Amino acid sequence: MKAFNDLADFSNEEISELIALASRLDKHPEPEALKGKVLSLLFLSPSLRTLASFQAAMVRLGGGSFVISPDMSIHGLETRPGIVMDGSAAEHIREAMPVIASYGDAIGIRAFAERKNINADMAETEFAALTDLVDTPYINMESAMNHPCQSLADWKTMDDHGIPANGGKFVLSWAYHPLALPLAVPAATLHMAAKRGMDVTVLRPEGFELPEELMQKARSAAASSGGSVTETDQRGEAMQDAQIIYAKSWSSTRHYGDRLGDQKLREQHLDWCVNESWFGNADKECRFMHCLPVRRGVVVADEILDGPRSIVIPEARNRMLAQMAVLHQMLGRSS
Ligand code: CP
């Protein structure tokens, strides 16, 4: 495997193989599988789970890793192309990237969306500029519009909890958050559930529609796998018979890059905080998922996070297992 960048690059059979490998490595550890291998981890954006789970994954497989982020004691890192570096930054990403990559056998890269221009973010301009600088295999640890490691873990989490693929009812719901967040997780989640063959409803207030290109990618995945994709702003309609509600906040696509416009719109939807009243006509076993971190009492009520519906902790643990499978395929002896 030369890159793990988008679940769309893999067939459903290949995804099932990765998930089976993740489960096997959990039950039957292989502490020497990646002996002597090194994973470089570049975090241009913050993290808890991705940072910890990749390091844990490499240790469990017998390899090692190192982390570089601008918050560390490194020379100031400049990322803008064509800049005259007469400010505080002493190192440019054009040198830093290949140097970091040269110390490892593969590199994981996290770079959130700039959230200034939706077309540039949709085109993954920044992430592509970074991957162009390395010739080792790479893993997308969250880019402007994708988070494939999260999606692989989410797919496994639904398998583990007996949520049917074909015919399973999946709701991706916008939730209130005080800040305008990136579209990466909703984009990846929508596509993942559709590719899994589920009947997916995007529940969002007006102004928070996902870009048509993302909807179209999901519809096309659904068409191949027997699933479906719809969208609505009607909570009761969306939640009818739902087996999963996956909550996530994201930026208004109408006011992309316009912080005040976005804020004015989102503040009209403070009631988009998932609580038990949302589940009236859902499947009685309906589960709650979220990629984390999540704001309690803002995105979701404590009663949900602390109750039997929530599977956010096994979902987060599956990040490590899913990534072990990816690393095993990318760096293992047969790769
Ligand atoms: N879900 C996720 O990627 O978490 P972190 O941002 O903490 O890595």
Short mmCIF file of C-alpha atoms and ligand atoms in Angstrom, two decimals:
data_model
loop_
_atom_site.label_atom_id
_atom_site.label_comp_id
_atom_site.label_asym_id
_atom_site.label_seq_id
_atom_site.Cartn_x
_atom_site.Cartn_y
_atom_site.Cartn_z
CA MET A 1 0.00 0.00 0.00
CA LYS A 2 1.60 3.29 -1.12
CA ALA A 3 -1.00 5.64 0.38
CA PHE A 4 -3.94 5.58 2.74
CA ASN A 5 -5.65 8.78 1.70
CA ASP A 6 -9.31 8.07 0.96
CA LEU A 7 -11.58 5.05 1.54
CA ALA A 8 -12.76 5.62 -2.03
CA ASP A 9 -9.39 4.25 -3.20
CA PHE A 10 -10.28 0.83 -1.75
CA SER A 11 -12.91 -1.73 -2.69
CA ASN A 12 -15.38 -2.87 -0.03
CA GLU A 13 -13.58 -6.24 -0.02
CA GLU A 14 -10.25 -4.52 0.69
CA ILE A 15 -11.86 -2.54 3.52
CA SER A 16 -13.31 -5.76 4.97
CA GLU A 17 -9.81 -7.31 4.82
CA LEU A 18 -8.35 -4.33 6.71
CA ILE A 19 -11.07 -4.59 9.35
CA ALA A 20 -10.56 -8.35 9.70
CA LEU A 21 -6.82 -7.72 10.09
CA ALA A 22 -7.52 -5.05 12.75
CA SER A 23 -9.65 -7.53 14.72
CA ARG A 24 -7.04 -10.28 14.31
CA LEU A 25 -4.24 -8.02 15.57
CA ASP A 26 -6.38 -7.17 18.60
CA LYS A 27 -6.92 -10.85 19.47
CA HIS A 28 -3.53 -12.15 18.32
CA PRO A 29 -0.88 -9.45 18.76
CA GLU A 30 2.14 -9.39 16.41
CA PRO A 31 4.73 -7.49 18.46
CA GLU A 32 7.50 -8.04 15.89
CA ALA A 33 5.55 -7.39 12.66
CA LEU A 34 7.10 -3.94 12.11
CA LYS A 35 10.38 -4.44 13.96
CA GLY A 36 12.88 -1.80 12.89
CA LYS A 37 10.28 0.28 11.02
CA VAL A 38 9.78 3.96 11.75
CA LEU A 39 6.67 6.07 11.20
CA SER A 40 7.16 9.84 10.89
CA LEU A 41 4.18 11.82 12.18
CA LEU A 42 3.71 15.43 11.09
CA PHE A 43 0.95 17.30 12.90
CA LEU A 44 0.29 20.75 11.46
CA SER A 45 -3.04 20.71 13.38
CA PRO A 46 -3.89 19.58 16.93
CA SER A 47 -4.83 16.07 18.04
CA LEU A 48 -5.28 13.71 20.96
CA ARG A 49 -6.56 10.41 19.47
CA THR A 50 -4.64 10.45 16.19
CA LEU A 51 -1.39 11.40 17.90
CA ALA A 52 -1.69 8.78 20.66
CA SER A 53 -3.23 5.97 18.59
CA PHE A 54 -0.58 6.07 15.84
CA GLN A 55 2.23 5.97 18.39
CA ALA A 56 0.53 3.13 20.31
CA ALA A 57 -0.11 1.26 17.06
CA MET A 58 3.58 1.38 16.07
CA VAL A 59 4.73 0.23 19.52
CA ARG A 60 2.23 -2.68 19.50
CA LEU A 61 3.60 -3.80 16.13
CA GLY A 62 7.23 -3.58 17.25
CA GLY A 63 8.16 -0.40 15.37
CA GLY A 64 8.74 3.17 16.46
CA SER A 65 7.56 6.66 15.60
CA PHE A 66 8.43 10.29 16.12
CA VAL A 67 6.22 13.37 16.14
CA ILE A 68 6.88 16.81 14.71
CA SER A 69 4.47 19.71 15.19
CA PRO A 70 4.88 23.49 15.07
CA ASP A 71 4.06 23.66 18.82
CA MET A 72 7.23 21.76 19.65
CA SER A 73 10.64 23.19 20.16
CA ILE A 74 11.42 23.40 16.46
CA HIS A 75 12.43 26.37 14.37
CA GLY A 76 9.38 28.37 13.32
CA LEU A 77 7.82 26.55 10.38
CA GLU A 78 6.75 28.49 7.30
CA THR A 79 4.20 26.82 5.01
CA ARG A 80 3.34 29.61 2.53
CA PRO A 81 4.77 29.11 -0.96
CA GLY A 82 6.96 31.83 -2.46
CA ILE A 83 7.35 33.77 0.78
CA VAL A 84 10.43 35.87 1.65
CA MET A 85 11.34 34.41 5.04
CA ASP A 86 12.35 37.60 6.84
CA GLY A 87 9.95 37.02 9.76
CA SER A 88 10.22 34.69 12.76
CA ALA A 89 10.00 31.36 10.89
CA ALA A 90 13.44 29.88 10.16
CA GLU A 91 12.46 26.66 8.39
CA HIS A 92 10.26 26.10 5.35
CA ILE A 93 7.99 23.10 4.94
CA ARG A 94 9.64 22.45 1.55
CA GLU A 95 12.81 21.35 3.34
CA ALA A 96 11.19 20.11 6.56
CA MET A 97 8.85 17.63 4.82
CA PRO A 98 11.44 15.63 2.88
CA VAL A 99 13.82 15.68 5.86
CA ILE A 100 11.15 14.33 8.23
CA ALA A 101 10.06 11.76 5.66
CA SER A 102 13.64 10.59 5.09
CA TYR A 103 13.90 9.45 8.74
CA GLY A 104 10.96 7.08 8.43
CA ASP A 105 9.58 4.29 6.26
CA ALA A 106 6.18 6.02 5.97
CA ILE A 107 4.74 9.36 7.03
CA GLY A 108 1.43 10.38 8.56
CA ILE A 109 0.33 13.94 7.81
CA ARG A 110 -2.37 16.05 9.49
CA ALA A 111 -3.23 19.44 8.00
CA PHE A 112 -6.73 20.82 8.59
CA ALA A 113 -8.56 22.97 6.06
CA GLU A 114 -7.57 26.61 5.81
CA ARG A 115 -11.31 27.43 5.66
CA LYS A 116 -10.82 30.56 3.55
CA ASN A 117 -11.74 29.28 0.12
CA ILE A 118 -14.02 26.27 -0.26
CA ASN A 119 -12.78 25.44 -3.76
CA ALA A 120 -9.16 25.27 -2.58
CA ASP A 121 -10.18 23.11 0.38
CA MET A 122 -12.33 20.84 -1.79
CA ALA A 123 -9.35 20.41 -4.14
CA GLU A 124 -7.11 19.44 -1.17
CA THR A 125 -4.57 21.98 -2.44
CA GLU A 126 -2.55 22.18 0.79
CA PHE A 127 -2.47 18.43 1.46
CA ALA A 128 -1.45 17.64 -2.12
CA ALA A 129 1.35 20.21 -1.88
CA LEU A 130 2.64 18.37 1.21
CA THR A 131 2.43 14.85 -0.20
CA ASP A 132 4.15 16.05 -3.38
CA LEU A 133 7.23 16.72 -1.24
CA VAL A 134 7.73 13.10 -0.12
CA ASP A 135 8.35 9.83 -1.85
CA THR A 136 7.66 7.48 1.07
CA PRO A 137 4.20 5.92 1.56
CA TYR A 138 1.88 8.32 3.39
CA ILE A 139 -1.22 8.26 5.55
CA ASN A 140 -3.83 11.00 5.63
CA MET A 141 -4.33 11.75 9.34
CA GLU A 142 -6.98 14.38 8.44
CA SER A 143 -6.86 16.79 5.57
CA ALA A 144 -9.24 19.54 4.46
CA MET A 145 -11.96 17.16 3.29
CA ASN A 146 -11.01 13.69 4.49
CA HIS A 147 -10.29 11.61 7.56
CA PRO A 148 -9.93 8.05 6.27
CA CYS A 149 -8.47 6.61 9.50
CA GLN A 150 -11.54 7.82 11.39
CA SER A 151 -13.81 6.34 8.73
CA LEU A 152 -12.11 2.94 8.78
CA ALA A 153 -12.44 2.86 12.58
CA ASP A 154 -16.09 3.93 12.34
CA TRP A 155 -16.88 1.20 9.81
CA LYS A 156 -15.27 -1.38 12.14
CA THR A 157 -17.16 0.03 15.13
CA MET A 158 -20.48 -0.51 13.37
CA ASP A 159 -19.42 -4.05 12.39
CA ASP A 160 -18.45 -4.75 16.02
CA HIS A 161 -21.87 -3.55 17.23
CA GLY A 162 -23.86 -5.57 14.72
CA ILE A 163 -25.12 -2.54 12.77
CA PRO A 164 -26.17 -3.91 9.38
CA ALA A 165 -24.33 -2.63 6.32
CA ASN A 166 -27.00 -3.06 3.64
CA GLY A 167 -30.27 -1.65 4.90
CA GLY A 168 -28.76 -0.12 8.05
CA LYS A 169 -30.18 3.35 8.76
CA PHE A 170 -27.48 5.98 9.40
CA VAL A 171 -28.09 9.62 10.31
CA LEU A 172 -25.25 12.12 9.98
CA SER A 173 -26.45 15.09 12.00
CA TRP A 174 -25.09 18.60 12.21
CA ALA A 175 -24.83 19.80 15.81
CA TYR A 176 -24.32 23.21 17.34
CA HIS A 177 -20.77 24.26 18.26
CA PRO A 178 -19.54 27.78 19.00
CA LEU A 179 -16.86 27.59 16.29
CA ALA A 180 -16.97 27.00 12.54
CA LEU A 181 -15.37 23.56 12.21
CA PRO A 182 -13.89 21.83 9.14
CA LEU A 183 -15.87 19.59 6.79
CA ALA A 184 -13.36 16.71 6.85
CA VAL A 185 -15.19 14.41 9.27
CA PRO A 186 -18.72 14.93 7.86
CA ALA A 187 -17.33 14.48 4.32
CA ALA A 188 -15.51 11.25 5.21
CA THR A 189 -18.36 9.91 7.35
CA LEU A 190 -21.03 10.52 4.74
CA HIS A 191 -18.99 8.71 2.11
CA MET A 192 -18.06 5.85 4.47
CA ALA A 193 -21.67 5.09 5.47
CA ALA A 194 -22.85 5.27 1.85
CA LYS A 195 -20.00 3.03 0.69
CA ARG A 196 -20.88 0.57 3.46
CA GLY A 197 -24.30 0.25 1.76
CA MET A 198 -26.34 2.07 4.41
CA ASP A 199 -29.39 4.27 3.97
CA VAL A 200 -27.86 7.60 4.93
CA THR A 201 -29.70 10.78 5.86
CA VAL A 202 -27.84 14.06 6.30
CA LEU A 203 -29.76 16.05 8.91
CA ARG A 204 -28.81 19.73 8.94
CA PRO A 205 -30.37 23.16 9.25
CA GLU A 206 -30.64 25.36 6.17
CA GLY A 207 -27.32 26.97 5.36
CA PHE A 208 -25.36 23.93 6.53
CA GLU A 209 -25.89 21.79 3.43
CA LEU A 210 -22.77 19.83 2.51
CA PRO A 211 -21.19 20.77 -0.84
CA GLU A 212 -22.87 19.10 -3.82
CA GLU A 213 -19.57 17.47 -4.81
CA LEU A 214 -19.49 15.61 -1.47
CA MET A 215 -23.14 14.61 -1.77
CA GLN A 216 -22.50 13.36 -5.30
CA LYS A 217 -19.45 11.32 -4.21
CA ALA A 218 -21.60 9.69 -1.51
CA ARG A 219 -24.51 9.06 -3.91
CA SER A 220 -22.15 7.40 -6.33
CA ALA A 221 -20.71 5.17 -3.54
CA ALA A 222 -24.26 4.31 -2.43
CA ALA A 223 -25.26 3.41 -5.98
CA SER A 224 -22.39 0.88 -6.15
CA SER A 225 -23.08 -0.65 -2.74
CA GLY A 226 -26.90 -0.68 -2.66
CA GLY A 227 -27.27 2.18 -0.18
CA SER A 228 -28.96 5.56 -0.49
CA VAL A 229 -28.32 9.20 0.44
CA THR A 230 -30.92 11.83 1.32
CA GLU A 231 -30.88 15.11 3.23
CA THR A 232 -33.39 17.01 5.31
CA ASP A 233 -33.73 19.64 8.03
CA GLN A 234 -36.59 17.67 9.67
CA ARG A 235 -35.34 15.83 12.75
CA GLY A 236 -38.33 13.49 13.20
CA GLU A 237 -38.21 12.42 9.56
CA ALA A 238 -34.45 11.80 9.66
CA MET A 239 -34.50 9.84 12.92
CA GLN A 240 -37.31 7.45 11.89
CA ASP A 241 -35.91 3.90 12.54
CA ALA A 242 -32.33 5.25 12.77
CA GLN A 243 -29.78 2.74 14.04
CA ILE A 244 -26.89 5.20 14.23
CA ILE A 245 -26.85 8.92 14.81
CA TYR A 246 -23.41 10.34 14.09
CA ALA A 247 -23.26 13.93 15.35
CA LYS A 248 -20.75 16.47 14.12
CA SER A 249 -20.65 20.21 13.75
CA TRP A 250 -19.35 21.81 10.57
CA SER A 251 -19.02 25.21 8.93
CA SER A 252 -21.85 26.81 7.02
CA THR A 253 -21.13 26.27 3.35
CA ARG A 254 -23.10 29.44 2.60
CA HIS A 255 -20.73 31.51 4.74
CA TYR A 256 -17.51 29.54 4.19
CA GLY A 257 -14.55 31.67 5.26
CA ASP A 258 -16.89 34.34 6.67
CA ARG A 259 -16.62 33.83 10.44
CA LEU A 260 -19.23 36.40 11.42
CA GLY A 261 -21.77 35.27 8.81
CA ASP A 262 -21.33 31.68 9.94
CA GLN A 263 -21.61 32.64 13.61
CA LYS A 264 -24.82 34.61 13.05
CA LEU A 265 -26.41 31.63 11.33
CA ARG A 266 -25.22 28.93 13.74
CA GLU A 267 -26.39 30.88 16.77
CA GLN A 268 -29.95 30.37 15.55
CA HIS A 269 -29.50 26.63 16.14
CA LEU A 270 -28.41 26.32 19.77
CA ASP A 271 -31.04 23.58 20.19
CA TRP A 272 -29.10 21.23 17.88
CA CYS A 273 -27.66 19.40 20.91
CA VAL A 274 -28.42 15.66 20.78
CA ASN A 275 -30.45 14.50 23.77
CA GLU A 276 -32.83 11.64 24.50
CA SER A 277 -35.81 13.51 23.00
CA TRP A 278 -34.20 13.06 19.55
CA PHE A 279 -34.68 9.28 19.72
CA GLY A 280 -38.51 9.10 19.96
CA ASN A 281 -39.06 7.30 16.65
CA ALA A 282 -35.55 5.86 16.22
CA ASP A 283 -34.75 2.16 16.51
CA LYS A 284 -34.85 1.45 20.24
CA GLU A 285 -31.20 0.29 20.09
CA CYS A 286 -30.10 3.40 18.16
CA ARG A 287 -26.46 4.18 18.98
CA PHE A 288 -24.64 7.50 19.22
CA MET A 289 -21.29 8.01 17.48
CA HIS A 290 -18.89 10.97 17.39
CA CYS A 291 -15.25 11.16 16.32
CA LEU A 292 -14.29 13.14 19.47
CA PRO A 293 -13.35 15.54 20.91
CA VAL A 294 -16.92 16.50 21.74
CA ARG A 295 -18.31 19.41 23.77
CA ARG A 296 -20.64 18.07 26.47
CA GLY A 297 -23.89 19.99 26.85
CA VAL A 298 -23.26 21.76 23.53
CA VAL A 299 -23.05 19.05 20.83
CA VAL A 300 -24.56 16.25 22.94
CA ALA A 301 -26.14 15.90 26.38
CA ASP A 302 -24.37 14.04 29.20
CA GLU A 303 -27.30 11.60 29.36
CA ILE A 304 -26.37 10.32 25.89
CA LEU A 305 -22.59 10.26 26.30
CA ASP A 306 -22.87 8.55 29.69
CA GLY A 307 -25.72 6.24 28.70
CA PRO A 308 -26.01 2.95 26.80
CA ARG A 309 -26.48 4.58 23.39
CA SER A 310 -22.95 5.95 23.26
CA ILE A 311 -20.21 3.91 21.55
CA VAL A 312 -17.70 6.75 21.34
CA ILE A 313 -15.05 5.03 23.49
CA PRO A 314 -14.86 1.76 21.51
CA GLU A 315 -15.04 3.95 18.39
CA ALA A 316 -11.94 5.85 19.56
CA ARG A 317 -10.11 2.61 20.51
CA ASN A 318 -10.81 1.30 17.02
CA ARG A 319 -8.67 4.14 15.68
CA MET A 320 -5.61 2.33 17.03
CA LEU A 321 -6.69 -1.08 15.70
CA ALA A 322 -7.69 0.23 12.26
CA GLN A 323 -4.38 2.07 11.94
CA MET A 324 -2.47 -1.06 13.03
CA ALA A 325 -4.07 -2.83 10.07
CA VAL A 326 -3.13 -0.01 7.68
CA LEU A 327 0.46 0.10 8.98
CA HIS A 328 0.73 -3.71 8.82
CA GLN A 329 -0.29 -3.66 5.16
CA MET A 330 1.83 -0.61 4.34
CA LEU A 331 5.04 -1.59 6.14
CA GLY A 332 4.76 -5.33 6.84
CA ARG A 333 6.98 -7.95 5.23
CA SER A 334 4.53 -8.71 2.42
CA SER A 335 4.08 -5.01 1.48
N1 CP B 1 -11.09 12.00 16.03
C1 CP B 1 -9.87 12.55 15.98
O1 CP B 1 -9.22 12.59 14.93
O2 CP B 1 -9.41 12.99 17.17
P1 CP B 1 -8.11 13.91 17.36
O3 CP B 1 -8.41 15.22 16.66
O4 CP B 1 -7.98 14.06 18.85
O5 CP B 1 -6.95 13.22 16.76
#
